[in-house]
Short mmCIF file of C-alpha atoms and ligand atoms in Angstrom, two decimals:
data_model
loop_
_atom_site.label_atom_id
_atom_site.label_comp_id
_atom_site.label_asym_id
_atom_site.label_seq_id
_atom_site.Cartn_x
_atom_site.Cartn_y
_atom_site.Cartn_z
CA MET A 304 0.13 -0.10 -0.02
CA GLU A 305 1.30 3.45 -1.06
CA ILE A 306 1.66 5.90 1.90
CA TRP A 307 1.42 9.84 0.29
CA ASN A 308 4.03 10.92 3.72
CA ARG A 309 5.97 8.22 4.95
CA HIS A 310 7.91 10.80 7.07
CA PHE A 311 5.00 11.67 9.31
CA GLU A 312 2.21 9.20 8.71
CA CYS A 313 4.80 6.42 9.70
CA MET A 314 6.46 8.37 12.40
CA GLU A 315 7.47 7.28 15.69
CA ARG A 316 4.83 8.20 18.30
CA GLU A 317 7.82 9.78 20.67
CA GLU A 318 9.20 11.19 17.95
CA LEU A 319 5.62 12.63 16.82
CA LYS A 320 5.01 13.94 20.34
CA LYS A 321 7.68 16.36 20.21
CA VAL A 322 6.72 17.74 16.54
CA GLN A 323 3.16 18.20 17.97
CA SER A 324 4.04 19.59 21.33
CA GLU A 325 6.40 22.06 19.43
CA ARG A 326 3.72 23.38 16.87
CA LEU A 327 0.95 23.82 19.92
CA ARG A 328 3.64 26.13 21.85
CA GLU A 329 3.75 28.17 18.49
CA THR A 330 -0.15 27.86 17.75
CA VAL A 331 -0.55 28.82 21.50
CA GLU A 332 1.65 31.80 20.86
CA ARG A 333 -0.19 32.48 17.80
CA VAL A 334 -4.00 32.84 19.39
CA TYR A 335 -2.39 34.66 22.62
CA TYR A 336 -1.08 37.73 20.67
CA ASN A 337 -3.42 37.89 17.76
CA VAL A 338 -7.06 36.74 18.95
CA PRO A 339 -8.05 38.84 21.73
CA TYR A 340 -10.85 36.36 22.13
CA TYR A 341 -8.08 33.53 22.87
CA ARG A 342 -6.07 35.99 24.88
CA ASN A 343 -9.20 36.75 27.34
CA LYS A 344 -9.76 33.37 27.68
CA MET A 345 -6.31 32.54 28.80
CA GLN A 346 -5.94 35.48 30.64
CA GLU A 347 -9.27 34.38 32.75
CA ALA A 348 -8.27 31.11 33.44
CA GLY A 349 -4.51 32.70 34.58
CA LEU A 350 -2.86 31.30 31.28
CA GLY A 351 -0.25 32.75 29.79
CA PRO A 352 1.64 31.13 26.80
CA GLU A 353 4.38 30.04 28.74
CA HIS A 354 1.83 27.57 30.60
CA ILE A 355 1.58 25.48 27.79
CA GLN A 356 4.52 23.81 26.67
CA SER A 357 3.89 20.37 25.67
CA THR A 358 0.61 18.23 24.79
CA ASP A 359 0.18 17.23 28.08
CA ASP A 360 -0.90 20.80 29.12
CA LEU A 361 -3.56 20.77 26.48
CA HIS A 362 -6.08 20.21 28.97
CA LYS A 363 -5.65 23.83 30.72
CA LEU A 364 -6.74 25.17 27.94
CA PRO A 365 -10.55 26.21 27.63
CA PHE A 366 -12.71 24.98 24.79
CA THR A 367 -13.83 26.38 21.65
CA THR A 368 -17.58 25.64 20.31
CA LYS A 369 -19.69 26.56 17.14
CA GLN A 370 -21.31 28.86 19.45
CA ASP A 371 -17.64 30.54 19.73
CA LEU A 372 -17.73 31.14 16.19
CA ARG A 373 -20.74 32.21 15.90
CA ASP A 374 -20.76 34.59 19.04
CA ASN A 375 -17.56 36.39 16.74
CA TYR A 376 -19.16 36.22 13.85
CA PRO A 377 -17.53 36.62 10.47
CA PHE A 378 -13.78 36.89 11.33
CA GLY A 379 -13.30 37.44 14.71
CA LEU A 380 -11.36 34.52 15.72
CA PHE A 381 -8.90 34.99 12.71
CA ALA A 382 -5.26 34.75 13.88
CA VAL A 383 -3.85 37.40 10.77
CA PRO A 384 -4.83 40.57 8.89
CA MET A 385 -7.36 39.86 6.06
CA SER A 386 -4.66 40.42 3.60
CA GLU A 387 -3.35 37.20 4.64
CA ILE A 388 -6.67 35.11 3.75
CA VAL A 389 -6.88 33.53 0.45
CA ARG A 390 -10.10 31.82 0.52
CA ILE A 391 -13.10 31.86 2.69
CA HIS A 392 -15.55 29.13 3.32
CA ALA A 393 -18.52 29.04 5.25
CA SER A 394 -21.17 26.36 6.54
CA SER A 395 -24.78 27.08 6.78
CA GLY A 396 -26.38 26.66 10.03
CA THR A 397 -29.85 25.24 10.70
CA THR A 398 -30.62 28.61 12.82
CA GLY A 399 -28.73 31.76 12.60
CA LYS A 400 -25.93 32.89 11.02
CA PRO A 401 -23.46 30.49 8.98
CA THR A 402 -19.52 29.29 10.35
CA VAL A 403 -17.27 31.23 8.79
CA VAL A 404 -13.58 29.62 8.03
CA GLY A 405 -10.28 31.67 6.43
CA TYR A 406 -7.09 29.79 5.17
CA THR A 407 -3.88 31.63 4.27
CA HIS A 408 -1.60 30.05 1.24
CA ARG A 409 -0.31 27.96 3.73
CA ASP A 410 -3.34 26.63 5.11
CA ILE A 411 -4.47 25.71 1.89
CA ALA A 412 -1.24 23.99 1.29
CA THR A 413 -2.05 22.15 4.53
CA TRP A 414 -5.31 21.00 3.33
CA SER A 415 -4.13 19.34 0.03
CA GLU A 416 -1.51 17.55 1.89
CA VAL A 417 -3.89 16.17 3.99
CA MET A 418 -6.27 15.44 0.94
CA ALA A 419 -3.45 13.79 -0.82
CA ARG A 420 -2.94 11.63 2.69
CA THR A 421 -6.96 10.76 2.63
CA LEU A 422 -6.88 9.53 -0.97
CA THR A 423 -3.39 7.75 -1.18
CA CYS A 424 -5.19 6.21 2.13
CA ALA A 425 -8.14 4.91 -0.05
CA GLY A 426 -5.42 3.42 -3.02
CA ALA A 427 -5.83 6.59 -5.35
CA ASN A 428 -3.14 7.40 -7.44
CA ARG A 429 -1.76 9.66 -10.18
CA HIS A 430 -3.43 6.96 -12.78
CA ASP A 431 -6.84 7.61 -11.35
CA PHE A 432 -9.61 9.57 -12.68
CA ILE A 433 -11.31 11.42 -9.71
CA HIS A 434 -15.15 11.82 -9.92
CA VAL A 435 -15.70 14.66 -7.48
CA ALA A 436 -19.56 15.20 -6.71
CA TYR A 437 -19.13 16.87 -3.69
CA GLY A 438 -20.70 20.06 -3.74
CA TYR A 439 -18.43 22.95 -4.71
CA GLY A 440 -18.81 26.31 -3.48
CA LEU A 441 -19.05 27.79 0.09
CA PHE A 442 -19.08 23.89 1.23
CA THR A 443 -15.52 22.69 2.09
CA GLY A 444 -15.95 19.41 0.21
CA GLY A 445 -15.91 20.07 -3.50
CA LEU A 446 -12.62 21.81 -3.14
CA GLY A 447 -11.12 19.91 -0.23
CA LEU A 448 -11.06 16.57 -2.54
CA HIS A 449 -10.28 18.61 -5.73
CA TYR A 450 -7.16 20.22 -4.66
CA GLY A 451 -5.90 16.98 -2.98
CA GLY A 452 -7.07 15.02 -6.17
CA GLU A 453 -4.47 17.61 -8.16
CA LYS A 454 -1.81 16.96 -5.84
CA ILE A 455 -1.32 13.17 -6.27
CA GLY A 456 -0.99 14.06 -9.63
CA ALA A 457 -4.75 12.36 -10.57
CA SER A 458 -7.07 13.46 -13.27
CA VAL A 459 -10.16 15.29 -11.12
CA ILE A 460 -13.27 15.87 -12.96
CA PRO A 461 -14.94 18.83 -10.78
CA VAL A 462 -18.74 17.62 -11.25
CA SER A 463 -19.91 19.23 -8.33
CA GLY A 464 -23.63 17.92 -6.93
CA GLY A 465 -27.02 17.64 -9.15
CA ASN A 466 -27.81 16.07 -12.40
CA THR A 467 -27.44 12.71 -12.27
CA THR A 468 -27.80 11.56 -15.91
CA ARG A 469 -25.22 14.07 -16.90
CA GLN A 470 -22.82 12.39 -13.52
CA LEU A 471 -23.52 8.94 -14.95
CA GLN A 472 -22.92 9.54 -18.78
CA LEU A 473 -19.59 11.18 -17.26
CA ILE A 474 -18.33 8.00 -15.01
CA HIS A 475 -18.88 6.19 -18.17
CA ASP A 476 -17.52 7.86 -20.92
CA PHE A 477 -14.21 9.21 -18.83
CA GLY A 478 -13.71 5.98 -17.09
CA SER A 479 -13.95 7.21 -13.75
CA THR A 480 -12.34 5.20 -11.18
CA VAL A 481 -12.49 7.00 -7.83
CA LEU A 482 -15.86 8.69 -6.73
CA ALA A 483 -16.02 11.21 -4.07
CA CYS A 484 -19.38 11.96 -2.67
CA THR A 485 -21.19 11.49 0.20
CA PRO A 486 -22.84 8.33 1.20
CA SER A 487 -26.42 8.43 0.76
CA TYR A 488 -25.32 10.22 -2.91
CA ALA A 489 -23.19 7.00 -3.70
CA LEU A 490 -26.49 4.73 -3.23
CA PHE A 491 -28.48 7.30 -5.42
CA LEU A 492 -26.30 6.71 -7.62
CA ALA A 493 -26.25 3.03 -7.33
CA GLU A 494 -29.81 2.94 -7.92
CA ALA A 495 -29.63 5.27 -10.84
CA ILE A 496 -27.09 2.87 -12.34
CA GLU A 497 -29.45 0.09 -12.39
CA GLU A 498 -32.26 1.78 -13.68
CA SER A 499 -30.04 3.59 -16.55
CA GLY A 500 -29.59 0.19 -17.66
CA ILE A 501 -25.76 0.72 -17.88
CA SER A 502 -23.85 -2.53 -17.30
CA ARG A 503 -21.89 -2.38 -14.37
CA ASN A 504 -19.12 -4.00 -16.06
CA GLU A 505 -18.92 -1.30 -18.46
CA LEU A 506 -17.54 1.43 -15.42
CA LYS A 507 -14.30 1.07 -14.30
CA LEU A 508 -15.11 2.63 -10.52
CA ARG A 509 -12.95 0.98 -8.04
CA VAL A 510 -12.95 2.84 -4.92
CA GLY A 511 -15.24 6.00 -3.27
CA VAL A 512 -14.19 8.12 -0.36
CA PHE A 513 -17.61 9.02 1.48
CA GLY A 514 -18.03 11.62 4.18
CA ALA A 515 -20.06 14.78 5.37
CA GLU A 516 -22.63 12.65 6.79
CA PRO A 517 -22.79 9.83 9.44
CA TRP A 518 -23.36 6.39 7.51
CA THR A 519 -23.43 3.35 8.84
CA GLU A 520 -21.33 -0.41 8.53
CA ASN A 521 -24.70 -1.36 6.78
CA MET A 522 -25.00 1.19 4.29
CA ARG A 523 -21.05 0.53 3.86
CA LYS A 524 -22.22 -2.87 2.57
CA GLU A 525 -25.05 -1.90 0.74
CA ILE A 526 -22.61 0.78 -1.57
CA GLU A 527 -19.88 -1.93 -1.56
CA GLU A 528 -22.31 -4.69 -2.89
CA LYS A 529 -24.51 -2.43 -5.96
CA LEU A 530 -21.61 -0.08 -7.04
CA ARG A 531 -18.43 -3.22 -6.41
CA ILE A 532 -16.71 -0.93 -5.02
CA LYS A 533 -14.22 -0.54 -2.09
CA ALA A 534 -16.25 2.05 0.22
CA ILE A 535 -13.68 4.26 2.17
CA ASP A 536 -14.65 6.52 5.31
CA ILE A 537 -13.09 9.97 5.37
CA TYR A 538 -13.88 12.41 7.77
CA GLY A 539 -13.60 16.60 8.30
CA LEU A 540 -15.15 19.52 9.31
CA SER A 541 -14.92 22.73 8.34
CA GLU A 542 -13.84 24.21 11.05
CA VAL A 543 -10.82 22.40 11.46
CA ILE A 544 -9.83 22.64 7.60
CA GLY A 545 -12.88 20.68 5.40
CA PRO A 546 -12.37 16.83 4.54
CA GLY A 547 -8.84 15.36 5.14
CA VAL A 548 -9.02 15.54 9.16
CA ALA A 549 -9.00 11.76 8.81
CA SER A 550 -9.24 8.78 6.47
CA GLU A 551 -9.80 5.31 6.81
CA CYS A 552 -7.09 2.85 4.94
CA LEU A 553 -7.62 0.32 2.89
CA SER A 554 -7.64 -2.14 5.76
CA GLN A 555 -10.96 -0.16 6.98
CA GLN A 556 -10.06 -0.55 11.03
CA GLY A 557 -10.65 3.03 11.56
CA LEU A 558 -10.06 6.06 10.23
CA HIS A 559 -6.15 7.61 10.65
CA ILE A 560 -6.10 11.20 12.11
CA SER A 561 -3.48 13.33 10.63
CA GLU A 562 -2.63 14.35 14.16
CA ASP A 563 0.28 16.15 13.19
CA HIS A 564 -1.89 18.78 11.99
CA PHE A 565 -4.94 18.33 14.08
CA PHE A 566 -4.27 17.13 17.84
CA PRO A 567 -7.39 14.74 18.84
CA GLU A 568 -8.85 14.51 22.30
CA ILE A 569 -11.78 12.28 23.65
CA ILE A 570 -13.66 14.32 26.71
CA ASP A 571 -16.96 13.08 28.58
CA PRO A 572 -19.32 15.44 27.17
CA ARG A 573 -21.02 15.82 30.62
CA THR A 574 -17.97 16.15 33.20
CA LEU A 575 -15.60 17.73 30.15
CA LYS A 576 -12.94 15.78 31.64
CA VAL A 577 -10.42 13.98 29.31
CA LEU A 578 -11.18 10.29 29.21
CA PRO A 579 -8.29 7.26 29.47
CA GLN A 580 -7.32 6.05 26.38
CA GLY A 581 -9.66 3.97 24.30
CA GLU A 582 -12.84 5.31 25.77
CA THR A 583 -15.68 6.23 24.02
CA GLY A 584 -16.48 10.22 24.61
CA GLU A 585 -16.78 13.55 22.15
CA LEU A 586 -13.73 14.28 19.78
CA VAL A 587 -12.17 17.78 20.62
CA PHE A 588 -9.42 18.94 18.16
CA THR A 589 -6.74 21.60 18.49
CA THR A 590 -5.51 22.84 15.00
CA ILE A 591 -1.66 23.05 15.41
CA THR A 592 -0.37 24.05 11.98
CA LYS A 593 -3.54 26.16 10.95
CA GLU A 594 -2.55 30.37 10.64
CA GLY A 595 -5.74 31.95 9.15
CA LEU A 596 -8.44 30.16 12.10
CA PRO A 597 -6.41 28.27 14.69
CA LEU A 598 -8.78 26.74 17.08
CA ILE A 599 -8.12 25.33 20.15
CA ARG A 600 -10.08 22.24 21.90
CA TYR A 601 -12.67 22.37 19.40
CA ARG A 602 -15.56 20.48 20.29
CA THR A 603 -16.96 18.63 17.41
CA ARG A 604 -19.72 17.15 19.46
CA ASP A 605 -18.94 13.83 17.30
CA LEU A 606 -18.72 10.47 19.74
CA THR A 607 -15.94 8.09 18.77
CA ARG A 608 -12.87 6.45 20.40
CA LEU A 609 -9.28 6.27 19.51
CA THR A 610 -7.08 3.54 19.37
CA TYR A 611 -3.27 3.97 19.16
CA ASP A 612 -2.21 0.31 17.97
CA LYS A 613 -0.33 0.38 15.00
CA CYS A 614 -2.41 -0.82 12.03
CA THR A 615 -1.70 -3.27 9.39
CA CYS A 616 -0.76 -0.42 6.80
CA GLY A 617 1.78 0.86 8.61
CA ARG A 618 0.88 3.94 9.40
CA THR A 619 1.49 5.12 13.36
CA MET A 620 -1.29 7.65 13.06
CA VAL A 621 -3.75 7.58 15.49
CA ARG A 622 -6.90 5.90 14.33
CA MET A 623 -10.61 7.03 15.61
CA GLU A 624 -13.52 4.67 15.11
CA LYS A 625 -16.61 5.54 12.71
CA CYS A 626 -18.71 8.00 14.61
CA LEU A 627 -21.37 6.60 16.87
CA GLY A 628 -23.20 9.93 16.58
CA ARG A 629 -23.52 13.06 18.16
CA SER A 630 -23.26 14.31 21.99
CA ASP A 631 -26.25 16.39 21.59
CA ASP A 632 -28.26 13.27 20.76
CA MET A 633 -27.06 11.68 24.17
CA LEU A 634 -29.60 10.52 26.46
CA ILE A 635 -28.98 9.85 30.08
CA ILE A 636 -31.08 7.31 31.54
CA ARG A 637 -30.68 5.89 34.81
CA GLY A 638 -27.37 6.76 34.67
CA VAL A 639 -26.24 4.81 31.45
CA ASN A 640 -25.31 7.15 28.39
CA LEU A 641 -27.37 6.00 25.19
CA PHE A 642 -27.25 7.05 21.81
CA PRO A 643 -30.56 6.78 19.64
CA SER A 644 -27.82 5.33 16.84
CA GLN A 645 -27.13 2.59 19.15
CA VAL A 646 -30.48 1.49 19.33
CA GLU A 647 -30.71 1.85 15.60
CA SER A 648 -27.67 -0.07 14.86
CA VAL A 649 -29.26 -3.44 17.35
CA LEU A 650 -32.55 -2.73 15.25
CA LEU A 651 -30.41 -2.66 11.50
CA GLU A 652 -29.66 -6.45 12.58
CA MET A 653 -33.08 -7.91 12.64
CA SER A 654 -34.52 -8.25 9.38
CA GLU A 655 -37.97 -8.54 11.25
CA ILE A 656 -38.00 -5.14 11.97
CA LYS A 657 -37.95 -2.03 9.95
CA PRO A 658 -35.62 0.96 10.91
CA HIS A 659 -38.37 3.38 11.79
CA TYR A 660 -38.75 3.77 15.72
CA LEU A 661 -39.05 6.43 18.61
CA LEU A 662 -37.79 6.33 21.91
CA PHE A 663 -40.14 7.92 24.71
CA VAL A 664 -38.27 8.94 27.73
CA ASP A 665 -39.90 10.38 31.14
CA ARG A 666 -39.87 10.36 34.62
CA ILE A 667 -42.04 8.53 36.82
CA ASN A 668 -41.98 8.63 40.28
CA ASN A 669 -38.11 9.83 39.90
CA LEU A 670 -37.10 6.89 37.78
CA ASP A 671 -36.37 7.15 34.11
CA THR A 672 -38.50 5.20 31.92
CA ILE A 673 -37.64 4.23 28.43
CA GLU A 674 -39.92 2.99 25.31
CA LEU A 675 -39.17 1.94 22.00
CA GLN A 676 -41.84 2.00 19.31
CA VAL A 677 -40.88 0.29 16.56
CA GLU A 678 -42.52 -0.83 13.23
CA VAL A 679 -42.65 -4.33 12.35
CA ASP A 680 -42.14 -5.56 8.53
CA GLU A 681 -45.06 -5.56 6.60
CA ALA A 682 -44.74 -9.69 5.69
CA PHE A 683 -44.25 -10.21 9.96
CA PHE A 684 -47.16 -8.08 11.24
CA GLN A 685 -49.73 -10.82 9.42
CA ASP A 686 -48.01 -13.23 11.43
CA LYS A 687 -49.94 -14.54 14.97
CA ILE A 688 -49.55 -12.86 18.01
CA SER A 689 -47.72 -15.27 19.88
CA GLN A 690 -45.00 -14.60 17.13
CA LEU A 691 -45.20 -10.64 17.84
CA GLN A 692 -44.97 -11.30 21.56
CA SER A 693 -41.55 -13.42 20.93
CA LEU A 694 -40.36 -11.03 18.44
CA ARG A 695 -40.88 -8.23 21.05
CA ASN A 696 -39.20 -10.53 23.56
CA LYS A 697 -36.23 -11.06 21.22
CA ILE A 698 -35.80 -7.08 20.36
CA GLN A 699 -35.99 -6.34 24.60
CA ASN A 700 -33.14 -9.00 24.82
CA ASN A 701 -31.12 -7.41 21.94
CA LEU A 702 -31.43 -4.22 23.02
CA GLU A 703 -30.40 -5.30 26.90
CA SER A 704 -27.68 -7.37 26.22
CA SER A 705 -26.07 -4.89 23.55
CA LEU A 706 -26.68 -1.40 25.55
CA GLY A 707 -26.62 -2.88 28.99
CA LEU A 708 -30.48 -1.20 29.60
CA GLY A 709 -33.70 -2.39 29.83
CA ILE A 710 -36.15 -1.04 27.40
CA LYS A 711 -39.61 -1.47 26.99
CA VAL A 712 -40.35 -2.57 23.29
CA THR A 713 -43.88 -1.57 21.69
CA LEU A 714 -44.29 -3.21 18.12
CA VAL A 715 -46.55 -1.09 15.90
CA GLU A 716 -48.16 -1.25 12.46
CA PRO A 717 -45.60 -0.66 9.56
CA LYS A 718 -45.53 2.99 8.33
CA THR A 719 -47.28 4.39 11.69
CA ILE A 720 -44.33 6.26 12.69
CA GLU A 721 -44.57 9.86 11.59
CA ARG A 722 -41.79 10.40 8.75
CA SER A 723 -40.13 13.69 8.29
CA GLU A 724 -38.46 15.13 5.26
CA GLY A 725 -34.16 16.24 6.68
CA LYS A 726 -33.52 14.74 9.83
CA SER A 727 -36.01 12.38 11.64
CA LYS A 728 -36.99 12.70 15.08
CA ARG A 729 -36.14 9.68 16.94
CA VAL A 730 -36.57 10.85 20.38
CA ILE A 731 -39.62 12.30 22.86
CA ASP A 732 -38.06 13.00 26.16
CA LYS A 733 -40.32 14.44 28.85
CA ARG A 734 -38.58 14.55 31.79
CA LYS A 735 -37.83 17.88 33.25
CA TYR A 736 -34.92 18.83 35.08
ZN1 LIG B 1270 -4.41 1.93 8.17
#
């Protein structure tokens, strides 16, 4: 397997820590002297740049959140004069102002470098044709993939989103080998290919790099079978740089973080304390080479865990597990942390039910109660009451053994749970705190 930057990607961890600590010190000085927001926050905490000598000191620094970016809209957290900024991206929020990010020349070079690593991780090289169906524009997806693709010397096709018929024609006629888009669009394309009558054998697609939204292992299986490609998970967020923060290699055993640029921590989203190695919690990044918009301890809200074991590909960069969900979605039931995505993955394993469900949470006599309503598959719903009862018990047992939490299960008829466009509502929490 090719490795784009063997020097950094395979660095001994002790040496890497020295590099990270040196870069962290530079970053802390940069924000302290150039960003009033960070200087004030550090002074409030009684900290100066001299207090941060290595990555071991990182926990002393305050967190940064999306709200901090909004409060300093649009350019308040930039650490260089605007004359140094060569690119601005923005992500639209569901409410209020967008989140704005700025890049210097060196930041664009860093971004291209980490994207070159990502694409090489997926097995792409200069002989590939990369079909980029991520959106171009203020969203970081399209241009991120684009610059990385050019850097490895591949032929990049900047198709952007939309017009599926033309997408298929170009994939076919140009002989595209690498597909870059969201996983849901990959599935959409797979179905469009089936309907178009184009034979899969006429297409040269070999691998896909998919990200920008959470997706399950089941979805991966479906994409890999339908498109007959290897589906690689990539991770990034515009606040940190865009795509390129982390990527799976071909062994598909977690995503390698480019931690010589983005230093990861895992915290408990409630206590905000750093968790011991290997535990699941919220992913936090400190950018240690960025100039335009360096971020200190940025809370991603994404939940995952890290493994420092050496990967079979030879890279030493830490791996993060495929994201489990968002810390905003976390429920605490009788002291147990629970994510709707965990319930979903148990349900997806069972063919008798549909992944349409709703969790009702309440507190009765000071005790948390939780009930799951889930739709039964049409075919199965015709069956006898006794069979439905045993199905209900099976779901209850599966949930209990995988989540360590007793959940009352109610089976409902197909199509009774309300569908919504966009993000579906999975939880109704009636507890009053
Ligand atoms: Zn690997």
